[in-house]
mmCIF file of C-alpha atoms and ligand atoms in Angstrom:
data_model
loop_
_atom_site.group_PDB
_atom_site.id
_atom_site.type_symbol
_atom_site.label_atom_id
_atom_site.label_comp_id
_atom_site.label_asym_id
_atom_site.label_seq_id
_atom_site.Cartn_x
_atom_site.Cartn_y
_atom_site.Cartn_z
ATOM 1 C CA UNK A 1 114.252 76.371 106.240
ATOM 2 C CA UNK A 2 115.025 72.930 108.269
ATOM 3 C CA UNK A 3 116.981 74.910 110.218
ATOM 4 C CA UNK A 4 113.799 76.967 111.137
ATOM 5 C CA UNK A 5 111.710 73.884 111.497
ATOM 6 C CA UNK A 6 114.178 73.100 114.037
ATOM 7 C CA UNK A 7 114.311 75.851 115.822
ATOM 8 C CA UNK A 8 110.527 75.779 116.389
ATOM 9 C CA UNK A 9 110.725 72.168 117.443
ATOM 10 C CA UNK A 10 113.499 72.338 120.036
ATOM 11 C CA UNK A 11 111.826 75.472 121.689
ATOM 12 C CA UNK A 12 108.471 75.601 123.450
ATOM 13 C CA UNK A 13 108.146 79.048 125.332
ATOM 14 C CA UNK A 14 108.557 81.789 122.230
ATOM 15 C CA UNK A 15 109.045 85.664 122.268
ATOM 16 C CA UNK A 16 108.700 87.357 118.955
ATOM 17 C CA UNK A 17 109.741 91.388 119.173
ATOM 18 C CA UNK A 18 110.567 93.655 116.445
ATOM 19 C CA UNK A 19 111.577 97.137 115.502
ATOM 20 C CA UNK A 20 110.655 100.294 117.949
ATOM 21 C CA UNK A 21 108.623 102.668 116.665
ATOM 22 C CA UNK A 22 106.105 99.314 115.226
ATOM 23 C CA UNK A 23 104.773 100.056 111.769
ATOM 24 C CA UNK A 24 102.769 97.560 109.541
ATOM 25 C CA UNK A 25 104.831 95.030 109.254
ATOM 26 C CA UNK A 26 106.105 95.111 112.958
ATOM 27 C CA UNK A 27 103.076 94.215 114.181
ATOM 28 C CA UNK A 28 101.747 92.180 111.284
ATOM 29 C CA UNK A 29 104.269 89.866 110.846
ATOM 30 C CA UNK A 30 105.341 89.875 114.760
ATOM 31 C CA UNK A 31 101.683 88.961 115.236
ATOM 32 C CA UNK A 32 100.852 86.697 112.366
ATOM 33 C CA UNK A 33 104.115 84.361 113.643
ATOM 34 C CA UNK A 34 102.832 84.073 116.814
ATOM 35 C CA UNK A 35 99.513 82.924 115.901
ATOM 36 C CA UNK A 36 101.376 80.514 113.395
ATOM 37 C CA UNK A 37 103.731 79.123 116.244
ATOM 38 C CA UNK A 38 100.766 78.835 119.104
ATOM 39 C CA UNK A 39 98.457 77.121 116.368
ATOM 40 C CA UNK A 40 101.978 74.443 116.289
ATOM 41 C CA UNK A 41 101.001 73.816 119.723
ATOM 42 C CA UNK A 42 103.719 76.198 121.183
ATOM 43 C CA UNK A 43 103.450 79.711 123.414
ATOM 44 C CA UNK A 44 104.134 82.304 122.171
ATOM 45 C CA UNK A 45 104.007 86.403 122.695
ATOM 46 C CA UNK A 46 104.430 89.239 121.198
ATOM 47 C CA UNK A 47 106.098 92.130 122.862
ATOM 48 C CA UNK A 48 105.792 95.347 121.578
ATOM 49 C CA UNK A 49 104.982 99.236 122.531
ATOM 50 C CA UNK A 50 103.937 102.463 121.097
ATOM 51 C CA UNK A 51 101.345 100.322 118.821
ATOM 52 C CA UNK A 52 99.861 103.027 116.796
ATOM 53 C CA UNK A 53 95.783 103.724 116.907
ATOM 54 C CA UNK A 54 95.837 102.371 112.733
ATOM 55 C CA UNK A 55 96.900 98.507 114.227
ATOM 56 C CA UNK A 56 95.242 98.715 117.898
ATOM 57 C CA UNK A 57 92.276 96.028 116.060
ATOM 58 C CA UNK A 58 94.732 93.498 114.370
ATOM 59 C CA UNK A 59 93.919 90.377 115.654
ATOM 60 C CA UNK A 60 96.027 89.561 118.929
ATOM 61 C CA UNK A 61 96.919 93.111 119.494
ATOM 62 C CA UNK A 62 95.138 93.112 123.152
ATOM 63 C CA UNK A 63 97.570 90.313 123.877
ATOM 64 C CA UNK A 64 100.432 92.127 123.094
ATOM 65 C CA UNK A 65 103.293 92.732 125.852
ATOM 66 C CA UNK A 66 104.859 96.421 126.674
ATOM 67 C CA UNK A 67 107.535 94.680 128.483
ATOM 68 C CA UNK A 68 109.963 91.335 128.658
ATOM 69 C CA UNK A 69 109.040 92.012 132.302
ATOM 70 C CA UNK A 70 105.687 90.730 132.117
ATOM 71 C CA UNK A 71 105.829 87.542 130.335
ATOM 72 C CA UNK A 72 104.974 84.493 132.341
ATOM 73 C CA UNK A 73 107.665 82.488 131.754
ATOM 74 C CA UNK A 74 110.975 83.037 130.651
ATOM 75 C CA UNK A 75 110.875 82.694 127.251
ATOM 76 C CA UNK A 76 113.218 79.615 125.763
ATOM 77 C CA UNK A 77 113.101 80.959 122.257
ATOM 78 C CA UNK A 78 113.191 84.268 120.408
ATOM 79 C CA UNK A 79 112.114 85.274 117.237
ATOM 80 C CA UNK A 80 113.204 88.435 116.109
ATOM 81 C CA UNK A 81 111.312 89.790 112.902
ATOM 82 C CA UNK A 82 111.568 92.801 110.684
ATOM 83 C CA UNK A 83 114.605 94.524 112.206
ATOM 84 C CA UNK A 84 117.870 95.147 111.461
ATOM 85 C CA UNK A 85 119.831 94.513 114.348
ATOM 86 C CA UNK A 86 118.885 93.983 117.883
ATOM 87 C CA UNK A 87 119.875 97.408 118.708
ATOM 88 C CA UNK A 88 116.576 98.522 117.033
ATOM 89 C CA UNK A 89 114.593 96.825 119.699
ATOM 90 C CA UNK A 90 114.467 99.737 121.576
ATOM 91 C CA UNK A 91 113.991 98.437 125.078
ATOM 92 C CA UNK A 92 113.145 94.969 124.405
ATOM 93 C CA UNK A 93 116.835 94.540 123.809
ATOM 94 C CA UNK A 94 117.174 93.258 126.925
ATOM 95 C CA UNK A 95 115.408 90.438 126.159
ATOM 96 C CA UNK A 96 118.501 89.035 124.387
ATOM 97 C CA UNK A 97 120.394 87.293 126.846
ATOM 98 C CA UNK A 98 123.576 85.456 125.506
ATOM 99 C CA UNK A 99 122.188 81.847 126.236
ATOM 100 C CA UNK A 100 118.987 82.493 124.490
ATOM 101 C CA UNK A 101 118.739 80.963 120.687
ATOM 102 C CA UNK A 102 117.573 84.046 118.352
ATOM 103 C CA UNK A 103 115.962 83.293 114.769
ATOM 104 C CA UNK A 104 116.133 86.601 112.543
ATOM 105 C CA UNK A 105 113.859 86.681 109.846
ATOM 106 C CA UNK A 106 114.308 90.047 107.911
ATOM 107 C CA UNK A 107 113.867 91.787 104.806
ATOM 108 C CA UNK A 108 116.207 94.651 105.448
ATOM 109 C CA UNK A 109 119.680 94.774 103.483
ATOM 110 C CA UNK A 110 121.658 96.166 106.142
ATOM 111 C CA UNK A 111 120.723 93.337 108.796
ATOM 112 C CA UNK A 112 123.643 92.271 110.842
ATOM 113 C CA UNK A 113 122.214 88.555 110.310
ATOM 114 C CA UNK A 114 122.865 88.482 114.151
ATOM 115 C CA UNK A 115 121.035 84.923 115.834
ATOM 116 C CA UNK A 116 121.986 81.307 115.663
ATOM 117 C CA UNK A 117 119.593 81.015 112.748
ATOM 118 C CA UNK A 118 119.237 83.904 110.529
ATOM 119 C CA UNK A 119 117.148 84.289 107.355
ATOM 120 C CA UNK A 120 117.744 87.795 105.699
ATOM 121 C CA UNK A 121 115.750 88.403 101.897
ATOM 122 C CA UNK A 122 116.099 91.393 100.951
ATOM 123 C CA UNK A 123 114.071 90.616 97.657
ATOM 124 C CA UNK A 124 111.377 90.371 100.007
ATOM 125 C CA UNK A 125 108.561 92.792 100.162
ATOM 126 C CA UNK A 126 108.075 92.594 103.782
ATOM 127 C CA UNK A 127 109.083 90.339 106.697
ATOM 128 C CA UNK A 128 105.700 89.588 106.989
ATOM 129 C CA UNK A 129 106.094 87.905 103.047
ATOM 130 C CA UNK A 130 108.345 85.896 104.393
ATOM 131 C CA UNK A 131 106.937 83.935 107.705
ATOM 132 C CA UNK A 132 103.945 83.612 105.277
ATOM 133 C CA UNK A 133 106.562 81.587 103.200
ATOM 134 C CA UNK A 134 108.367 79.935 105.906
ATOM 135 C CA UNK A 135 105.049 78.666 107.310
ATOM 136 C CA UNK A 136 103.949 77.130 103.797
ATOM 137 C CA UNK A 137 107.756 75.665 103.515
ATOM 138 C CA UNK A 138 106.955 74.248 107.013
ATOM 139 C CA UNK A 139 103.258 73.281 106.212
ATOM 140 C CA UNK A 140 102.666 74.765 109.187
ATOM 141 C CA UNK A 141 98.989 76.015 109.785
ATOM 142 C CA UNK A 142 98.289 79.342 108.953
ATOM 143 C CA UNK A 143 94.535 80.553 110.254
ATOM 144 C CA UNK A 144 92.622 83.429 109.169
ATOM 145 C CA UNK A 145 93.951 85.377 112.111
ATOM 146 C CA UNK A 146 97.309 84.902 111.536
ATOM 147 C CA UNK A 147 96.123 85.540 107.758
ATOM 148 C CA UNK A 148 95.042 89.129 108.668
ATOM 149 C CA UNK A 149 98.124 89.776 110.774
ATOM 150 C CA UNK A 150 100.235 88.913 107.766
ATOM 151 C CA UNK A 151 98.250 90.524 104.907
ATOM 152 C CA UNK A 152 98.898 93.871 107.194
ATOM 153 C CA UNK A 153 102.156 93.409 107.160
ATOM 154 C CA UNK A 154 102.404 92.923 102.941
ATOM 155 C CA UNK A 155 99.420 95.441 102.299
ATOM 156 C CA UNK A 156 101.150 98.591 103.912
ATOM 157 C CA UNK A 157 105.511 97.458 103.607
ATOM 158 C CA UNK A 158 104.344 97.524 99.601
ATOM 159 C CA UNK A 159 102.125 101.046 99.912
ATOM 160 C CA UNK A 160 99.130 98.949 99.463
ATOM 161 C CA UNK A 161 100.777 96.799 96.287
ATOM 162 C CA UNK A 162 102.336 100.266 94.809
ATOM 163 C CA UNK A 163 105.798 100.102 95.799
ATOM 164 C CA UNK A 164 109.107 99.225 93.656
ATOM 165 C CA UNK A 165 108.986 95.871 95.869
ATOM 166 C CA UNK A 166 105.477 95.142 94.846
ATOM 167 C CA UNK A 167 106.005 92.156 92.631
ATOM 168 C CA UNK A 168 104.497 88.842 91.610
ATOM 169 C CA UNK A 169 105.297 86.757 94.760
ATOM 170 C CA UNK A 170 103.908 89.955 97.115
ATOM 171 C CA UNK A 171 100.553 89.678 95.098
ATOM 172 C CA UNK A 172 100.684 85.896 95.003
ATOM 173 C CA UNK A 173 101.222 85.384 99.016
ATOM 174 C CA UNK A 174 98.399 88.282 98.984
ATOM 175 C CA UNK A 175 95.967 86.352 96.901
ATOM 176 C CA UNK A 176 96.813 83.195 99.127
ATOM 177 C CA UNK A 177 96.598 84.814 102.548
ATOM 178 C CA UNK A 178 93.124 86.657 100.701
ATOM 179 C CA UNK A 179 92.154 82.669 100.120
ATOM 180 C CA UNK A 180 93.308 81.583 104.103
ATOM 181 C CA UNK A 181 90.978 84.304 105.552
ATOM 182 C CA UNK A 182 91.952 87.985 104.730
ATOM 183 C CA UNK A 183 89.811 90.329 104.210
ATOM 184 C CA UNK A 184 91.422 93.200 101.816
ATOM 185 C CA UNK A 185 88.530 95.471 101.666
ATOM 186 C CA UNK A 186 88.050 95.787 105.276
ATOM 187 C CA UNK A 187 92.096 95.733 106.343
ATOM 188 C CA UNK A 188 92.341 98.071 103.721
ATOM 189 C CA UNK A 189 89.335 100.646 105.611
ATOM 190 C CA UNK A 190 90.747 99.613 108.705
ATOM 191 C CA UNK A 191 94.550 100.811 107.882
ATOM 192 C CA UNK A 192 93.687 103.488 105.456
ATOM 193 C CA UNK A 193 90.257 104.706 105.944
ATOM 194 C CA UNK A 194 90.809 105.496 109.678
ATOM 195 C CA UNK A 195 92.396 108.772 109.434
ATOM 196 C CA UNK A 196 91.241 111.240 112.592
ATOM 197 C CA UNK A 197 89.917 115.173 112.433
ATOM 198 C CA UNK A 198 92.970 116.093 114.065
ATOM 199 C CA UNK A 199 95.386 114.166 111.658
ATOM 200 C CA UNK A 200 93.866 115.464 108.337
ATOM 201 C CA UNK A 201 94.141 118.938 109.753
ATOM 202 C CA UNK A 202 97.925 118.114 110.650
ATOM 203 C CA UNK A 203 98.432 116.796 107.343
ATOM 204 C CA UNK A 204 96.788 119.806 105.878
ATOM 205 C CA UNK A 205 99.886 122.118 107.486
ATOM 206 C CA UNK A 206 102.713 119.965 106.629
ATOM 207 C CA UNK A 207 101.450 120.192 102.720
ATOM 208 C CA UNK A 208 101.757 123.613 103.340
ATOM 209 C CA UNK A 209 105.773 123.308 104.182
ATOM 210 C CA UNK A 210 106.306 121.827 100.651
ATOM 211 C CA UNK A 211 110.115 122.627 99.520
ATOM 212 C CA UNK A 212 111.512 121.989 96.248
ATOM 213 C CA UNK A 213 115.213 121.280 95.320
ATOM 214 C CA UNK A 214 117.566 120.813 92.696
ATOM 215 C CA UNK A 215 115.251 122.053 90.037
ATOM 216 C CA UNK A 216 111.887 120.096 91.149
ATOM 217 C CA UNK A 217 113.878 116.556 91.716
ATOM 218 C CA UNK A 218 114.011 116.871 95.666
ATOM 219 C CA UNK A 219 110.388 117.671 97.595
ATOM 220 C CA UNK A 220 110.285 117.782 101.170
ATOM 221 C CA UNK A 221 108.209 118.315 103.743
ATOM 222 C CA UNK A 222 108.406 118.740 107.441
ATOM 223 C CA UNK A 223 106.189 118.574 110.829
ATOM 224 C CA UNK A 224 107.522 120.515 114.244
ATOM 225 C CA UNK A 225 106.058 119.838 117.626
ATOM 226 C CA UNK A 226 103.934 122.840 117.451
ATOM 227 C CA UNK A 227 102.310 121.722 114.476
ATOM 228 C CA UNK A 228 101.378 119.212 116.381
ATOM 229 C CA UNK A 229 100.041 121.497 119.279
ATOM 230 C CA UNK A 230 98.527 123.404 117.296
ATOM 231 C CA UNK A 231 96.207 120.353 115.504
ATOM 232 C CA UNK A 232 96.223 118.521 118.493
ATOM 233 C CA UNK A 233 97.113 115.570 116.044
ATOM 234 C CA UNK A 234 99.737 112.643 117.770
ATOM 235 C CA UNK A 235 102.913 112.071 116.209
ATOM 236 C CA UNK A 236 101.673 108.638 115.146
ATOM 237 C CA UNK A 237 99.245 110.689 112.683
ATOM 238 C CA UNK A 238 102.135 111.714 110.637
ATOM 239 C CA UNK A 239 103.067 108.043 109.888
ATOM 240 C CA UNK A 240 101.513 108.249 106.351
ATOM 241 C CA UNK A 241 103.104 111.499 105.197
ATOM 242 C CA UNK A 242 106.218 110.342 104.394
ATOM 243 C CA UNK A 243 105.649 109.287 101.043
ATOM 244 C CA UNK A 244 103.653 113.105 99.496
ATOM 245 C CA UNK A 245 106.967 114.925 98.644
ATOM 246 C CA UNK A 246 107.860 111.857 96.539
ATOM 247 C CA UNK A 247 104.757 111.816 94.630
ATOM 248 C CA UNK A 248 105.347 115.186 92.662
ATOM 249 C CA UNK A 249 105.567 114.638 89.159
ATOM 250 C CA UNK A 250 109.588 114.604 88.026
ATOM 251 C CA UNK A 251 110.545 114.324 92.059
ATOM 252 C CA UNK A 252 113.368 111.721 92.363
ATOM 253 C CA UNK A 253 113.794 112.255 96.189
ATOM 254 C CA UNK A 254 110.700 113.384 98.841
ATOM 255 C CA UNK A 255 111.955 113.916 101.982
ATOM 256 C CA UNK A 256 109.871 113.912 105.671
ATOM 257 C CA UNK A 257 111.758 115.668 108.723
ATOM 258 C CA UNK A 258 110.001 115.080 111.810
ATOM 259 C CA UNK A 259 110.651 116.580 114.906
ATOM 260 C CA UNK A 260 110.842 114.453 117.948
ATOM 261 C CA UNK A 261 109.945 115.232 121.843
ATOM 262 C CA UNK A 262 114.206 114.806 122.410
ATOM 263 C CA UNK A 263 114.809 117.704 119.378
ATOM 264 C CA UNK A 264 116.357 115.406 117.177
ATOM 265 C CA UNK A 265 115.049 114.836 114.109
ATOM 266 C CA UNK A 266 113.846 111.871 112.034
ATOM 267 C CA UNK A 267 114.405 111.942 108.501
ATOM 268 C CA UNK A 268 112.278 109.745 106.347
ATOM 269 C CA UNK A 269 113.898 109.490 102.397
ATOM 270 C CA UNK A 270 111.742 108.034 99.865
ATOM 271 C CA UNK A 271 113.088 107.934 96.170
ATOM 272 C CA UNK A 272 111.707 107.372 92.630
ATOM 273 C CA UNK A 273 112.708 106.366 89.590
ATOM 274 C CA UNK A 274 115.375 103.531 90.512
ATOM 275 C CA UNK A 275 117.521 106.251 92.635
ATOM 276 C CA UNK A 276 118.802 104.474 95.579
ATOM 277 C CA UNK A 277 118.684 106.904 98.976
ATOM 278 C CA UNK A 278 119.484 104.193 101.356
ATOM 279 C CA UNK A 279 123.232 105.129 101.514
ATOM 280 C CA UNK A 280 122.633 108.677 102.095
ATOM 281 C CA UNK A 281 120.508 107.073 104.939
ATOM 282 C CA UNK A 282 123.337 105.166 106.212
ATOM 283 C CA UNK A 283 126.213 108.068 106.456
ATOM 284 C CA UNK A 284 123.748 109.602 108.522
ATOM 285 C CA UNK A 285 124.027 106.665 110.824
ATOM 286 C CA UNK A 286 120.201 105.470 110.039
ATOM 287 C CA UNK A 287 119.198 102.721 106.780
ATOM 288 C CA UNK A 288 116.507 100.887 105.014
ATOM 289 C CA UNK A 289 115.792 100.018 102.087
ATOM 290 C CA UNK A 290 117.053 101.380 98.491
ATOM 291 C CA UNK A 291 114.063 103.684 98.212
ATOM 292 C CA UNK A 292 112.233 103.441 101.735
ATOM 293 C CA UNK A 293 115.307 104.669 104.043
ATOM 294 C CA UNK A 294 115.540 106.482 107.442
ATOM 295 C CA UNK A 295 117.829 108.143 110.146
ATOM 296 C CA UNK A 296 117.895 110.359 113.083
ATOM 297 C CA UNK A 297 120.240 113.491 112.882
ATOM 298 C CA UNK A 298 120.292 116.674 115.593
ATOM 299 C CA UNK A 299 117.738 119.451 115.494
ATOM 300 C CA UNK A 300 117.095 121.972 115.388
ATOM 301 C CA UNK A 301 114.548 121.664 112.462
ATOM 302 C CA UNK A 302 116.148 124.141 109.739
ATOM 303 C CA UNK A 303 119.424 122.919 110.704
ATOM 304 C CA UNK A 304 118.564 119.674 109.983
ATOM 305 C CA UNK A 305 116.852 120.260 106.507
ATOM 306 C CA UNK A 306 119.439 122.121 105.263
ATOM 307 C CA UNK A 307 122.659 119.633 105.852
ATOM 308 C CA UNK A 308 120.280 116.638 104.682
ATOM 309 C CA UNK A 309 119.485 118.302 101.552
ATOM 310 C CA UNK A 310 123.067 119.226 101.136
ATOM 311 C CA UNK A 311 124.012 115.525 101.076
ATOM 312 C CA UNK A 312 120.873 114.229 98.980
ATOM 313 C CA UNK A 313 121.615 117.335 96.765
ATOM 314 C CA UNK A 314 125.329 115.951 96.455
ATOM 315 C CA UNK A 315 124.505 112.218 95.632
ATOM 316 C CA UNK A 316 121.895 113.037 92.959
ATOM 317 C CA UNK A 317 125.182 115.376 91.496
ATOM 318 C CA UNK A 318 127.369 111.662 92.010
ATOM 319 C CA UNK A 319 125.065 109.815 90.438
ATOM 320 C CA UNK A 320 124.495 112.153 87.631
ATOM 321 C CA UNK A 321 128.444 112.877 87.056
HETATM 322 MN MN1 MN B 1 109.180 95.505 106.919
#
């Protein structure tokens, strides 16, 4: 942690970036930090892009950079938060120039602990979890903004305090970021009460692709680009449906194929009952977590199903043998 407190002191111009593709806990805990570091009396940004519509009101969002291109200032720190390497930066990458100090705070277990300072929990619920830490190690100020930003970030990485990583320190940072200024009801309409026409109808047609495997223990479900057409729903409104093919009764493995503008595909594994999916994930060249995992593999859609099924089908056989 000193090393942390150091890092913020010998730095005064901060960027904080994480993953591409931002979900919850990109944004919260990207955001929440730099709310934390400016209220230390520091600048700091957030860059980011492809926000989705469910986290364009979290406090600081309208502040939020597309592009290293457009920061003020060089930038004499970074903070990179809630990815596993920098190669998941997408194209804010380039941001990492060799003579710029990194600090990587992350929760995933396959982070390359790349930076000068790295600080890698993978006991932790969400990255977000663990600035809200570092900042109380630090007794650094945390205001209700940055309490918001943060509570985002833990509220959706645990499936709203429902997930195998929901534990007692998730619900005890929750109930102390509740007590600095969070608002749970209202995050909690804002996040998961804010579903569009278009989306529920999309949602309505993937539940209608429902596949079962290996007698009932492998669900999955899938969305194509016309499915999309056809609802006129934006891929962002699929963001939620990974997790309904896991939440059959008896399903050990629900699995969400999405297919992307390029044709590839994005796979999406979500497991129950202590199974771990991540390494399936990971010979498929994505990762994650032990039951939260993804990767990318080639289309076409059917194609696709059918080899990842093959090799979720074969692991369940491994672990069972
Ligand atoms: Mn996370």
């Amino acid at each position: 942690m000193n090393r942390f407190l150091d890092f913020i002191r010998r730095h005064d111009r901060f960027a904080i970036v994480s993953h591409l593709d931002p979900d919850g806990d990109a944004v919260g805990s990207g955001l929440g930090l730099a709310w934390i570091l400016r209220a230390a009396g520091k600048k700091a940004d957030f860059l980011s892009y492809g926000i989705p519509r469910t986290y364009q009101w979290v406090p600081g969002v309208e502040e939020v950079k597309s592009d290293p291109d457009l920061l003020e200032a060089p930038p004499d720190g970074v903070f990179v938060v809630d990815a596993t390497s920098p190669s998941r930066l997408g194209k804010m990458e380039k941001l990492l120039t060799p003579d710029l100090p990194v600090a990587n705070i992350d929760h995933h277990p396959d982070n390359t602990r790349f930076g000068e300072v790295a600080w890698v929990d993978p006991s932790a619920a969400a990255a977000a979890l663990m600035i809200w830490e570092m900042a109380r190690e630090l007794e650094l100020p945390v205001g209700h903004d940055a309490a918001t930003c943060l509570y985002v970030g833990l509220v959706t990485d645990t499936g709203r305090f429902t997930y195998s990583n929901t534990d007692a320190r998730s619900i005890a940072a929750a109930a102390d970021l509740i007590e600095g200024g969070a608002d749970p009801h209202q995050i909690a309409g804002r996040v998961y009460e804010n579903n569009s026409v278009e989306g529920l109808r999309l949602l309505g047609l993937v539940l209608s692709t429902l596949d079962l495997r290996d007698d009932g223990q492998v669900a999955s479900l899938h969305v194509t680009r016309a499915m999309l057409e056809e609802t006129g729903a934006m891929p962002e409104d699929a963001d939620g449906f990974s997790t309904y093919a896991r939440s059959i009764e008896g399903v050990k493995v629900g699995l969400f194929f999405r297919e992307s503008e390029d044709g590839t595909i994005k796979v999406s594994f979500r497991s129950n009952q202590g199974v771990h999916i991540d390494g399936v994930a990971g010979r498929l060249g994505g990762g994650g977590h032990p039951s939260a995992s993804g990767a990318r593999v080639p289309g076409p859609m059917e194609a696709a199903k059918e080899s990842v099924l093959r090799a979720v089908s074969e692991h369940l056989r491994s672990l069972a043998a």
